Amino acid sequence: MRKSLFVALFLSVGISGAWADDPTGIWQMSNGKVTVKVAHCGSGLCGKIVALKKPLDKRGNPKLDKENPNRALRSRPVIGVSLLDNMMPDGEGKWQGAIYNPDDGRTYDARMTVDGDVLKVKGCLAIFCKTKEFVRIQ
């Protein structure tokens, strides 16, 4: 019994330690508004919207990417849209790339840091920046 408890404790510490600087997984914005799946794609990372707190518009239809500058993409559902793109390593626990904001249809320079189960994404347009926190849910 004692040995199995030690093994279970060791494995749980090892697993959480392995995730310490790994941004892959499923993350939910701290306000619960957006859930994103971050995965390896190409030589970097990308993040796709997998859930929304309010996935439907006022008419009961799925929310669409209606602000996209490409008119052909305005009819696609927001769930499934690539939010983070071409995030490349930029030091330990840090990545740099781009973030797309479906609320305004703009793409911003982005930096991403991970500290345990907290992912911080900072999007910037020139000198104006905004940081959002996500918590790991899977």
N, CA, C and O atoms as a GROMACS GRO file, in nm:
protein
  552
    1MET      N    1   0.083  -0.120   0.000
    1MET     CA    2   0.000   0.000   0.000
    1MET      C    3   0.087   0.125   0.000
    1MET      O    4   0.065   0.218  -0.078
    2ARG      N    5   0.185   0.125   0.089
    2ARG     CA    6   0.272   0.241   0.100
    2ARG      C    7   0.349   0.265  -0.029
    2ARG      O    8   0.364   0.379  -0.073
    3LYS      N    9   0.398   0.156  -0.090
    3LYS     CA   10   0.474   0.167  -0.214
    3LYS      C   11   0.385   0.219  -0.328
    3LYS      O   12   0.430   0.302  -0.407
    4SER      N   13   0.260   0.172  -0.337
    4SER     CA   14   0.171   0.218  -0.444
    4SER      C   15   0.135   0.365  -0.426
    4SER      O   16   0.118   0.437  -0.524
    5LEU      N   17   0.122   0.412  -0.302
    5LEU     CA   18   0.093   0.552  -0.275
    5LEU      C   19   0.211   0.638  -0.321
    5LEU      O   20   0.192   0.744  -0.381
    6PHE      N   21   0.333   0.592  -0.292
    6PHE     CA   22   0.452   0.664  -0.334
    6PHE      C   23   0.459   0.671  -0.486
    6PHE      O   24   0.489   0.777  -0.542
    7VAL      N   25   0.434   0.560  -0.554
    7VAL     CA   26   0.437   0.556  -0.700
    7VAL      C   27   0.333   0.650  -0.758
    7VAL      O   28   0.363   0.724  -0.853
    8ALA      N   29   0.212   0.651  -0.703
    8ALA     CA   30   0.106   0.740  -0.751
    8ALA      C   31   0.146   0.886  -0.731
    8ALA      O   32   0.126   0.968  -0.820
    9LEU      N   33   0.203   0.919  -0.617
    9LEU     CA   34   0.247   1.054  -0.589
    9LEU      C   35   0.360   1.094  -0.684
    9LEU      O   36   0.360   1.205  -0.738
   10PHE      N   37   0.456   1.003  -0.706
   10PHE     CA   38   0.568   1.030  -0.796
   10PHE      C   39   0.518   1.054  -0.939
   10PHE      O   40   0.562   1.147  -1.006
   11LEU      N   41   0.425   0.970  -0.985
   11LEU     CA   42   0.372   0.986  -1.120
   11LEU      C   43   0.296   1.116  -1.135
   11LEU      O   44   0.309   1.182  -1.238
   12SER      N   45   0.217   1.155  -1.036
   12SER     CA   46   0.141   1.280  -1.048
   12SER      C   47   0.234   1.400  -1.050
   12SER      O   48   0.209   1.496  -1.124
   13VAL      N   49   0.340   1.399  -0.971
   13VAL     CA   50   0.437   1.507  -0.973
   13VAL      C   51   0.510   1.508  -1.107
   13VAL      O   52   0.532   1.615  -1.165
   14GLY      N   53   0.546   1.392  -1.157
   14GLY     CA   54   0.615   1.382  -1.285
   14GLY      C   55   0.529   1.433  -1.398
   14GLY      O   56   0.579   1.500  -1.488
   15ILE      N   57   0.400   1.402  -1.396
   15ILE     CA   58   0.311   1.447  -1.503
   15ILE      C   59   0.294   1.597  -1.498
   15ILE      O   60   0.305   1.663  -1.602
   16SER      N   61   0.269   1.654  -1.380
   16SER     CA   62   0.251   1.799  -1.374
   16SER      C   63   0.381   1.870  -1.407
   16SER      O   64   0.379   1.978  -1.467
   17GLY      N   65   0.495   1.812  -1.369
   17GLY     CA   66   0.623   1.871  -1.403
   17GLY      C   67   0.647   1.870  -1.553
   17GLY      O   68   0.705   1.963  -1.609
   18ALA      N   69   0.602   1.764  -1.619
   18ALA     CA   70   0.617   1.756  -1.764
   18ALA      C   71   0.535   1.862  -1.834
   18ALA      O   72   0.573   1.907  -1.943
   19TRP      N   73   0.425   1.905  -1.776
   19TRP     CA   74   0.339   2.006  -1.835
   19TRP      C   75   0.385   2.147  -1.802
   19TRP      O   76   0.332   2.244  -1.857
   20ALA      N   77   0.484   2.160  -1.715
   20ALA     CA   78   0.522   2.292  -1.665
   20ALA      C   79   0.542   2.396  -1.774
   20ALA      O   80   0.495   2.509  -1.760
   21ASP      N   81   0.610   2.360  -1.882
   21ASP     CA   82   0.635   2.457  -1.988
   21ASP      C   83   0.577   2.412  -2.121
   21ASP      O   84   0.617   2.462  -2.226
   22ASP      N   85   0.484   2.318  -2.119
   22ASP     CA   86   0.424   2.265  -2.241
   22ASP      C   87   0.288   2.330  -2.264
   22ASP      O   88   0.195   2.304  -2.189
   23PRO      N   89   0.275   2.413  -2.368
   23PRO     CA   90   0.149   2.480  -2.392
   23PRO      C   91   0.046   2.395  -2.467
   23PRO      O   92  -0.068   2.438  -2.484
   24THR      N   93   0.084   2.275  -2.511
   24THR     CA   94  -0.014   2.194  -2.582
   24THR      C   95  -0.120   2.146  -2.485
   24THR      O   96  -0.090   2.110  -2.371
   25GLY      N   97  -0.243   2.145  -2.531
   25GLY     CA   98  -0.354   2.102  -2.448
   25GLY      C   99  -0.475   2.191  -2.471
   25GLY      O  100  -0.480   2.266  -2.568
   26ILE      N  101  -0.570   2.182  -2.381
   26ILE     CA  102  -0.692   2.261  -2.394
   26ILE      C  103  -0.694   2.364  -2.282
   26ILE      O  104  -0.679   2.331  -2.164
   27TRP      N  105  -0.715   2.490  -2.322
   27TRP     CA  106  -0.707   2.603  -2.232
   27TRP      C  107  -0.836   2.684  -2.239
   27TRP      O  108  -0.894   2.702  -2.347
   28GLN      N  109  -0.882   2.731  -2.123
   28GLN     CA  110  -1.002   2.814  -2.120
   28GLN      C  111  -0.964   2.953  -2.068
   28GLN      O  112  -0.893   2.966  -1.968
   29MET      N  113  -1.012   3.056  -2.140
   29MET     CA  114  -0.986   3.193  -2.095
   29MET      C  115  -1.039   3.208  -1.953
   29MET      O  116  -1.142   3.150  -1.919
   30SER      N  117  -0.971   3.285  -1.872
   30SER     CA  118  -1.006   3.296  -1.730
   30SER      C  119  -1.150   3.340  -1.708
   30SER      O  120  -1.209   3.307  -1.605
   31ASN      N  121  -1.209   3.413  -1.802
   31ASN     CA  122  -1.349   3.452  -1.789
   31ASN      C  123  -1.445   3.348  -1.846
   31ASN      O  124  -1.567   3.366  -1.841
   32GLY      N  125  -1.390   3.239  -1.899
   32GLY     CA  126  -1.472   3.130  -1.953
   32GLY      C  127  -1.528   3.154  -2.092
   32GLY      O  128  -1.598   3.068  -2.146
   33LYS      N  129  -1.498   3.269  -2.151
   33LYS     CA  130  -1.557   3.307  -2.280
   33LYS      C  131  -1.513   3.217  -2.395
   33LYS      O  132  -1.595   3.186  -2.482
   34VAL      N  133  -1.387   3.176  -2.398
   34VAL     CA  134  -1.331   3.101  -2.511
   34VAL      C  135  -1.249   2.983  -2.459
   34VAL      O  136  -1.178   2.995  -2.360
   35THR      N  137  -1.259   2.869  -2.529
   35THR     CA  138  -1.174   2.754  -2.501
   35THR      C  139  -1.096   2.723  -2.628
   35THR      O  140  -1.152   2.717  -2.738
   36VAL      N  141  -0.965   2.705  -2.611
   36VAL     CA  142  -0.873   2.688  -2.724
   36VAL      C  143  -0.793   2.560  -2.707
   36VAL      O  144  -0.748   2.526  -2.597
   37LYS      N  145  -0.775   2.489  -2.818
   37LYS     CA  146  -0.686   2.372  -2.818
   37LYS      C  147  -0.556   2.413  -2.884
   37LYS      O  148  -0.555   2.451  -3.001
   38VAL      N  149  -0.446   2.405  -2.809
   38VAL     CA  150  -0.313   2.438  -2.860
   38VAL      C  151  -0.243   2.308  -2.896
   38VAL      O  152  -0.238   2.215  -2.816
   39ALA      N  153  -0.190   2.302  -3.018
   39ALA     CA  154  -0.123   2.180  -3.065
   39ALA      C  155  -0.005   2.217  -3.154
   39ALA      O  156   0.009   2.330  -3.200
   40HIS      N  157   0.081   2.118  -3.176
   40HIS     CA  158   0.193   2.135  -3.268
   40HIS      C  159   0.138   2.140  -3.411
   40HIS      O  160   0.053   2.059  -3.448
   41CYS      N  161   0.187   2.234  -3.489
   41CYS     CA  162   0.155   2.238  -3.632
   41CYS      C  163   0.277   2.294  -3.703
   41CYS      O  164   0.325   2.404  -3.672
   42GLY      N  165   0.326   2.219  -3.798
   42GLY     CA  166   0.450   2.258  -3.864
   42GLY      C  167   0.563   2.259  -3.762
   42GLY      O  168   0.575   2.167  -3.682
   43SER      N  169   0.645   2.362  -3.766
   43SER     CA  170   0.757   2.371  -3.672
   43SER      C  171   0.722   2.454  -3.549
   43SER      O  172   0.808   2.479  -3.465
   44GLY      N  173   0.597   2.496  -3.538
   44GLY     CA  174   0.555   2.576  -3.423
   44GLY      C  175   0.429   2.522  -3.359
   44GLY      O  176   0.402   2.402  -3.359
   45LEU      N  177   0.351   2.614  -3.305
   45LEU     CA  178   0.225   2.580  -3.239
   45LEU      C  179   0.113   2.661  -3.301
   45LEU      O  180   0.135   2.770  -3.355
   46CYS      N  181  -0.007   2.607  -3.293
   46CYS     CA  182  -0.125   2.681  -3.334
   46CYS      C  183  -0.235   2.653  -3.233
   46CYS      O  184  -0.227   2.557  -3.156
   47GLY      N  185  -0.335   2.737  -3.232
   47GLY     CA  186  -0.445   2.721  -3.138
   47GLY      C  187  -0.577   2.744  -3.206
   47GLY      O  188  -0.596   2.845  -3.273
   48LYS      N  189  -0.668   2.651  -3.190
   48LYS     CA  190  -0.799   2.656  -3.255
   48LYS      C  191  -0.908   2.669  -3.150
   48LYS      O  192  -0.902   2.605  -3.045
   49ILE      N  193  -1.008   2.752  -3.179
   49ILE     CA  194  -1.122   2.767  -3.088
   49ILE      C  195  -1.204   2.638  -3.093
   49ILE      O  196  -1.248   2.596  -3.199
   50VAL      N  197  -1.222   2.576  -2.975
   50VAL     CA  198  -1.299   2.452  -2.969
   50VAL      C  199  -1.432   2.468  -2.896
   50VAL      O  200  -1.518   2.381  -2.905
   51ALA      N  201  -1.449   2.579  -2.824
   51ALA     CA  202  -1.576   2.603  -2.756
   51ALA      C  203  -1.587   2.751  -2.720
   51ALA      O  204  -1.487   2.821  -2.703
   52LEU      N  205  -1.711   2.797  -2.709
   52LEU     CA  206  -1.743   2.932  -2.665
   52LEU      C  207  -1.844   2.924  -2.551
   52LEU      O  208  -1.929   2.836  -2.550
   53LYS      N  209  -1.832   3.016  -2.456
   53LYS     CA  210  -1.930   3.021  -2.348
   53LYS      C  211  -2.069   3.047  -2.405
   53LYS      O  212  -2.168   2.989  -2.359
   54LYS      N  213  -2.077   3.135  -2.505
   54LYS     CA  214  -2.202   3.167  -2.574
   54LYS      C  215  -2.182   3.139  -2.723
   54LYS      O  216  -2.147   3.230  -2.798
   55PRO      N  217  -2.202   3.014  -2.766
   55PRO     CA  218  -2.173   2.978  -2.904
   55PRO      C  219  -2.278   3.024  -3.006
   55PRO      O  220  -2.255   3.018  -3.126
   56LEU      N  221  -2.394   3.071  -2.957
   56LEU     CA  222  -2.502   3.110  -3.048
   56LEU      C  223  -2.525   3.260  -3.047
   56LEU      O  224  -2.506   3.326  -2.944
   57ASP      N  225  -2.566   3.315  -3.163
   57ASP     CA  226  -2.599   3.457  -3.170
   57ASP      C  227  -2.742   3.479  -3.117
   57ASP      O  228  -2.806   3.385  -3.070
   58LYS      N  229  -2.790   3.601  -3.126
   58LYS     CA  230  -2.923   3.636  -3.073
   58LYS      C  231  -3.036   3.559  -3.140
   58LYS      O  232  -3.144   3.542  -3.082
   59ARG      N  233  -3.013   3.511  -3.262
   59ARG     CA  234  -3.116   3.437  -3.336
   59ARG      C  235  -3.109   3.286  -3.311
   59ARG      O  236  -3.191   3.210  -3.362
   60GLY      N  237  -3.010   3.244  -3.232
   60GLY     CA  238  -2.995   3.102  -3.204
   60GLY      C  239  -2.909   3.027  -3.304
   60GLY      O  240  -2.905   2.904  -3.302
   61ASN      N  241  -2.840   3.100  -3.390
   61ASN     CA  242  -2.750   3.038  -3.488
   61ASN      C  243  -2.606   3.041  -3.436
   61ASN      O  244  -2.573   3.126  -3.353
   62PRO      N  245  -2.521   2.949  -3.484
   62PRO     CA  246  -2.381   2.953  -3.442
   62PRO      C  247  -2.318   3.088  -3.477
   62PRO      O  248  -2.342   3.142  -3.584
   63LYS      N  249  -2.236   3.141  -3.384
   63LYS     CA  250  -2.165   3.267  -3.410
   63LYS      C  251  -2.071   3.248  -3.528
   63LYS      O  252  -2.003   3.146  -3.540
   64LEU      N  253  -2.070   3.349  -3.614
   64LEU     CA  254  -1.989   3.344  -3.735
   64LEU      C  255  -1.872   3.441  -3.728
   64LEU      O  256  -1.872   3.535  -3.648
   65ASP      N  257  -1.773   3.418  -3.810
   65ASP     CA  258  -1.654   3.501  -3.820
   65ASP      C  259  -1.684   3.622  -3.909
   65ASP      O  260  -1.614   3.648  -4.007
   66LYS      N  261  -1.789   3.695  -3.873
   66LYS     CA  262  -1.846   3.801  -3.958
   66LYS      C  263  -1.757   3.924  -3.976
   66LYS      O  264  -1.783   4.004  -4.066
   67GLU      N  265  -1.655   3.942  -3.894
   67GLU     CA  266  -1.565   4.057  -3.906
   67GLU      C  267  -1.440   4.025  -3.986
   67GLU      O  268  -1.353   4.111  -4.002
   68ASN      N  269  -1.428   3.903  -4.036
   68ASN     CA  270  -1.309   3.862  -4.110
   68ASN      C  271  -1.290   3.953  -4.232
   68ASN      O  272  -1.386   3.980  -4.304
   69PRO      N  273  -1.167   4.002  -4.256
   69PRO     CA  274  -1.144   4.088  -4.372
   69PRO      C  275  -1.164   4.015  -4.505
   69PRO      O  276  -1.189   4.079  -4.607
   70ASN      N  277  -1.155   3.885  -4.504
   70ASN     CA  278  -1.179   3.805  -4.624
   70ASN      C  279  -1.329   3.770  -4.628
   70ASN      O  280  -1.376   3.687  -4.550
   71ARG      N  281  -1.402   3.834  -4.716
   71ARG     CA  282  -1.548   3.815  -4.724
   71ARG      C  283  -1.589   3.668  -4.736
   71ARG      O  284  -1.693   3.628  -4.683
   72ALA      N  285  -1.508   3.589  -4.804
   72ALA     CA  286  -1.539   3.447  -4.823
   72ALA      C  287  -1.538   3.369  -4.692
   72ALA      O  288  -1.599   3.262  -4.683
   73LEU      N  289  -1.471   3.421  -4.588
   73LEU     CA  290  -1.462   3.352  -4.460
   73LEU      C  291  -1.565   3.399  -4.357
   73LEU      O  292  -1.573   3.344  -4.248
   74ARG      N  293  -1.643   3.499  -4.390
   74ARG     CA  294  -1.737   3.558  -4.294
   74ARG      C  295  -1.853   3.466  -4.258
   74ARG      O  296  -1.922   3.490  -4.159
   75SER      N  297  -1.876   3.363  -4.336
   75SER     CA  298  -1.988   3.274  -4.307
   75SER      C  299  -1.944   3.148  -4.230
   75SER      O  300  -2.027   3.061  -4.203
   76ARG      N  301  -1.815   3.139  -4.195
   76ARG     CA  302  -1.769   3.021  -4.121
   76ARG      C  303  -1.795   3.039  -3.971
   76ARG      O  304  -1.786   3.150  -3.919
   77PRO      N  305  -1.827   2.930  -3.902
   77PRO     CA  306  -1.849   2.939  -3.757
   77PRO      C  307  -1.720   2.977  -3.684
   77PRO      O  308  -1.610   2.940  -3.726
   78VAL      N  309  -1.734   3.052  -3.575
   78VAL     CA  310  -1.618   3.091  -3.495
   78VAL      C  311  -1.555   2.967  -3.432
   78VAL      O  312  -1.432   2.958  -3.422
   79ILE      N  313  -1.638   2.872  -3.388
   79ILE     CA  314  -1.581   2.748  -3.334
   79ILE      C  315  -1.513   2.676  -3.450
   79ILE      O  316  -1.575   2.645  -3.551
   80GLY      N  317  -1.384   2.652  -3.433
   80GLY     CA  318  -1.303   2.591  -3.538
   80GLY      C  319  -1.204   2.688  -3.599
   80GLY      O  320  -1.113   2.646  -3.670
   81VAL      N  321  -1.221   2.817  -3.573
   81VAL     CA  322  -1.130   2.919  -3.627
   81VAL      C  323  -0.994   2.908  -3.559
   81VAL      O  324  -0.985   2.885  -3.438
   82SER      N  325  -0.888   2.924  -3.638
   82SER     CA  326  -0.752   2.925  -3.585
   82SER      C  327  -0.728   3.060  -3.518
   82SER      O  328  -0.732   3.164  -3.583
   83LEU      N  329  -0.703   3.057  -3.388
   83LEU     CA  330  -0.683   3.177  -3.309
   83LEU      C  331  -0.534   3.212  -3.301
   83LEU      O  332  -0.495   3.327  -3.324
   84LEU      N  333  -0.452   3.112  -3.268
   84LEU     CA  334  -0.307   3.131  -3.259
   84LEU      C  335  -0.244   3.070  -3.381
   84LEU      O  336  -0.282   2.961  -3.424
   85ASP      N  337  -0.146   3.140  -3.438
   85ASP     CA  338  -0.085   3.090  -3.561
   85ASP      C  339   0.066   3.110  -3.558
   85ASP      O  340   0.116   3.214  -3.514
   86ASN      N  341   0.136   3.009  -3.606
   86ASN     CA  342   0.280   3.017  -3.624
   86ASN      C  343   0.353   3.063  -3.497
   86ASN      O  344   0.443   3.147  -3.503
   87MET      N  345   0.314   3.007  -3.383
   87MET     CA  346   0.379   3.040  -3.257
   87MET      C  347   0.510   2.961  -3.249
   87MET      O  348   0.510   2.839  -3.238
   88MET      N  349   0.621   3.033  -3.254
   88MET     CA  350   0.754   2.972  -3.257
   88MET      C  351   0.822   2.992  -3.122
   88MET      O  352   0.801   3.093  -3.056
   89PRO      N  353   0.905   2.894  -3.080
   89PRO     CA  354   0.976   2.907  -2.952
   89PRO      C  355   1.058   3.036  -2.948
   89PRO      O  356   1.121   3.075  -3.046
   90ASP      N  357   1.055   3.100  -2.831
   90ASP     CA  358   1.127   3.226  -2.812
   90ASP      C  359   1.185   3.229  -2.671
   90ASP      O  360   1.171   3.328  -2.600
   91GLY      N  361   1.250   3.120  -2.632
   91GLY     CA  362   1.304   3.107  -2.497
   91GLY      C  363   1.225   3.002  -2.422
   91GLY      O  364   1.125   2.951  -2.471
   92GLU      N  365   1.271   2.971  -2.302
   92GLU     CA  366   1.206   2.867  -2.222
   92GLU      C  367   1.067   2.911  -2.177
   92GLU      O  368   1.053   3.013  -2.108
   93GLY      N  369   0.965   2.834  -2.216
   93GLY     CA  370   0.828   2.865  -2.177
   93GLY      C  371   0.770   2.986  -2.249
   93GLY      O  372   0.671   3.043  -2.203
   94LYS      N  373   0.831   3.025  -2.362
   94LYS     CA  374   0.786   3.144  -2.436
   94LYS      C  375   0.774   3.113  -2.585
   94LYS      O  376   0.853   3.037  -2.641
   95TRP      N  377   0.675   3.174  -2.648
   95TRP     CA  378   0.654   3.158  -2.792
   95TRP      C  379   0.613   3.293  -2.850
   95TRP      O  380   0.559   3.379  -2.780
   96GLN      N  381   0.639   3.309  -2.979
   96GLN     CA  382   0.605   3.433  -3.048
   96GLN      C  383   0.543   3.398  -3.183
   96GLN      O  384   0.589   3.307  -3.252
   97GLY      N  385   0.436   3.471  -3.220
   97GLY     CA  386   0.369   3.446  -3.346
   97GLY      C  387   0.258   3.547  -3.368
   97GLY      O  388   0.279   3.667  -3.356
   98ALA      N  389   0.140   3.497  -3.401
   98ALA     CA  390   0.027   3.585  -3.430
   98ALA      C  391  -0.100   3.532  -3.364
   98ALA      O  392  -0.114   3.412  -3.340
   99ILE      N  393  -0.192   3.625  -3.336
   99ILE     CA  394  -0.323   3.589  -3.283
   99ILE      C  395  -0.430   3.661  -3.364
   99ILE      O  396  -0.420   3.780  -3.394
  100TYR      N  397  -0.532   3.585  -3.400
  100TYR     CA  398  -0.646   3.640  -3.475
  100TYR      C  399  -0.759   3.666  -3.377
  100TYR      O  400  -0.789   3.582  -3.292
  101ASN      N  401  -0.822   3.782  -3.388
  101ASN     CA  402  -0.934   3.818  -3.300
  101ASN      C  403  -1.062   3.821  -3.383
  101ASN      O  404  -1.083   3.915  -3.459
  102PRO      N  405  -1.148   3.720  -3.370
  102PRO     CA  406  -1.272   3.719  -3.448
  102PRO      C  407  -1.368   3.833  -3.411
  102PRO      O  408  -1.459   3.864  -3.488
  103ASP      N  409  -1.349   3.895  -3.294
  103ASP     CA  410  -1.436   4.006  -3.254
  103ASP      C  411  -1.418   4.128  -3.343
  103ASP      O  412  -1.512   4.204  -3.366
  104ASP      N  413  -1.293   4.148  -3.394
  104ASP     CA  414  -1.270   4.264  -3.481
  104ASP      C  415  -1.209   4.226  -3.617
  104ASP      O  416  -1.189   4.313  -3.702
  105GLY      N  417  -1.182   4.097  -3.638
  105GLY     CA  418  -1.129   4.052  -3.765
  105GLY      C  419  -0.983   4.087  -3.790
  105GLY      O  420  -0.937   4.081  -3.904
  106ARG      N  421  -0.912   4.124  -3.686
  106ARG     CA  422  -0.771   4.165  -3.703
  106ARG      C  423  -0.677   4.059  -3.650
  106ARG      O  424  -0.711   3.979  -3.563
  107THR      N  425  -0.557   4.059  -3.707
  107THR     CA  426  -0.450   3.971  -3.662
  107THR      C  427  -0.343   4.057  -3.597
  107THR      O  428  -0.302   4.159  -3.651
  108TYR      N  429  -0.297   4.013  -3.480
  108TYR     CA  430  -0.202   4.090  -3.401
  108TYR      C  431  -0.074   4.009  -3.378
  108TYR      O  432  -0.077   3.886  -3.378
  109ASP      N  433   0.038   4.080  -3.359
  109ASP     CA  434   0.160   4.014  -3.313
  109ASP      C  435   0.129   3.960  -3.174
  109ASP      O  436   0.058   4.023  -3.096
  110ALA      N  437   0.182   3.842  -3.143
  110ALA     CA  438   0.150   3.781  -3.014
  110ALA      C  439   0.271   3.717  -2.950
  110ALA      O  440   0.363   3.669  -3.017
  111ARG      N  441   0.269   3.718  -2.820
  111ARG     CA  442   0.367   3.646  -2.738
  111ARG      C  443   0.286   3.561  -2.642
  111ARG      O  444   0.180   3.600  -2.594
  112MET      N  445   0.340   3.444  -2.614
  112MET     CA  446   0.271   3.350  -2.528
  112MET      C  447   0.370   3.296  -2.427
  112MET      O  448   0.482   3.259  -2.462
  113THR      N  449   0.330   3.291  -2.301
  113THR     CA  450   0.413   3.231  -2.197
  113THR      C  451   0.327   3.132  -2.120
  113THR      O  452   0.206   3.149  -2.106
  114VAL      N  453   0.393   3.028  -2.072
  114VAL     CA  454   0.321   2.929  -1.993
  114VAL      C  455   0.395   2.910  -1.862
  114VAL      O  456   0.518   2.900  -1.858
  115ASP      N  457   0.318   2.906  -1.755
  115ASP     CA  458   0.372   2.884  -1.621
  115ASP      C  459   0.280   2.786  -1.552
  115ASP      O  460   0.178   2.824  -1.494
  116GLY      N  461   0.316   2.659  -1.559
  116GLY     CA  462   0.231   2.555  -1.501
  116GLY      C  463   0.100   2.546  -1.576
  116GLY      O  464   0.098   2.517  -1.696
  117ASP      N  465  -0.009   2.570  -1.506
  117ASP     CA  466  -0.141   2.560  -1.566
  117ASP      C  467  -0.199   2.695  -1.606
  117ASP      O  468  -0.321   2.709  -1.620
  118VAL      N  469  -0.112   2.795  -1.624
  118VAL     CA  470  -0.156   2.928  -1.667
  118VAL      C  471  -0.083   2.964  -1.796
  118VAL      O  472   0.039   2.960  -1.805
  119LEU      N  473  -0.162   3.000  -1.896
  119LEU     CA  474  -0.110   3.042  -2.025
  119LEU      C  475  -0.146   3.190  -2.042
  119LEU      O  476  -0.264   3.226  -2.034
  120LYS      N  477  -0.047   3.274  -2.067
  120LYS     CA  478  -0.072   3.415  -2.090
  120LYS      C  479  -0.043   3.446  -2.237
  120LYS      O  480   0.064   3.414  -2.289
  121VAL      N  481  -0.141   3.507  -2.302
  121VAL     CA  482  -0.126   3.545  -2.442
  121VAL      C  483  -0.138   3.696  -2.451
  121VAL      O  484  -0.237   3.755  -2.408
  122LYS      N  485  -0.034   3.757  -2.506
  122LYS     CA  486  -0.029   3.903  -2.518
  122LYS      C  487  -0.033   3.938  -2.666
  122LYS      O  488   0.057   3.902  -2.742
  123GLY      N  489  -0.138   4.009  -2.707
  123GLY     CA  490  -0.151   4.054  -2.845
  123GLY      C  491  -0.123   4.202  -2.853
  123GLY      O  492  -0.168   4.280  -2.769
  124CYS      N  493  -0.046   4.243  -2.956
  124CYS     CA  494  -0.007   4.384  -2.968
  124CYS      C  495  -0.029   4.437  -3.109
  124CYS      O  496  -0.007   4.368  -3.208
  125LEU      N  497  -0.072   4.561  -3.115
  125LEU     CA  498  -0.079   4.638  -3.238
  125LEU      C  499   0.003   4.763  -3.210
  125LEU      O  500  -0.037   4.850  -3.133
  126ALA      N  501   0.119   4.771  -3.274
  126ALA     CA  502   0.215   4.879  -3.247
  126ALA      C  503   0.251   4.875  -3.099
  126ALA      O  504   0.303   4.775  -3.051
  127ILE      N  505   0.224   4.982  -3.025
  127ILE     CA  506   0.261   4.986  -2.882
  127ILE      C  507   0.145   4.949  -2.791
  127ILE      O  508   0.162   4.944  -2.669
  128PHE      N  509   0.028   4.924  -2.847
  128PHE     CA  510  -0.088   4.892  -2.766
  128PHE      C  511  -0.102   4.740  -2.753
  128PHE      O  512  -0.115   4.669  -2.853
  129CYS      N  513  -0.099   4.692  -2.630
  129CYS     CA  514  -0.101   4.548  -2.604
  129CYS      C  515  -0.211   4.513  -2.505
  129CYS      O  516  -0.252   4.595  -2.422
  130LYS      N  517  -0.257   4.390  -2.515
  130LYS     CA  518  -0.356   4.338  -2.422
  130LYS      C  519  -0.320   4.193  -2.392
  130LYS      O  520  -0.289   4.116  -2.483
  131THR      N  521  -0.325   4.155  -2.265
  131THR     CA  522  -0.291   4.020  -2.223
  131THR      C  523  -0.415   3.949  -2.172
  131THR      O  524  -0.494   4.005  -2.096
  132LYS      N  525  -0.431   3.826  -2.214
  132LYS     CA  526  -0.541   3.740  -2.167
  132LYS      C  527  -0.480   3.618  -2.102
  132LYS      O  528  -0.380   3.563  -2.150
  133GLU      N  529  -0.541   3.575  -1.991
  133GLU     CA  530  -0.495   3.453  -1.922
  133GLU      C  531  -0.590   3.338  -1.951
  133GLU      O  532  -0.712   3.355  -1.956
  134PHE      N  533  -0.530   3.221  -1.969
  134PHE     CA  534  -0.604   3.098  -1.989
  134PHE      C  535  -0.560   2.999  -1.883
  134PHE      O  536  -0.446   3.003  -1.839
  135VAL      N  537  -0.649   2.911  -1.842
  135VAL     CA  538  -0.616   2.805  -1.749
  135VAL      C  539  -0.632   2.671  -1.820
  135VAL      O  540  -0.723   2.650  -1.899
  136ARG      N  541  -0.539   2.581  -1.789
  136ARG     CA  542  -0.540   2.449  -1.851
  136ARG      C  543  -0.660   2.370  -1.797
  136ARG      O  544  -0.680   2.359  -1.676
  137ILE      N  545  -0.739   2.316  -1.889
  137ILE     CA  546  -0.849   2.230  -1.846
  137ILE      C  547  -0.828   2.086  -1.892
  137ILE      O  548  -0.901   1.995  -1.852
  138GLN      N  549  -0.728   2.067  -1.976
  138GLN     CA  550  -0.694   1.931  -2.020
  138GLN      C  551  -0.557   1.930  -2.081
  138GLN      O  552  -0.509   1.824  -2.124
   0.00000   0.00000   0.00000
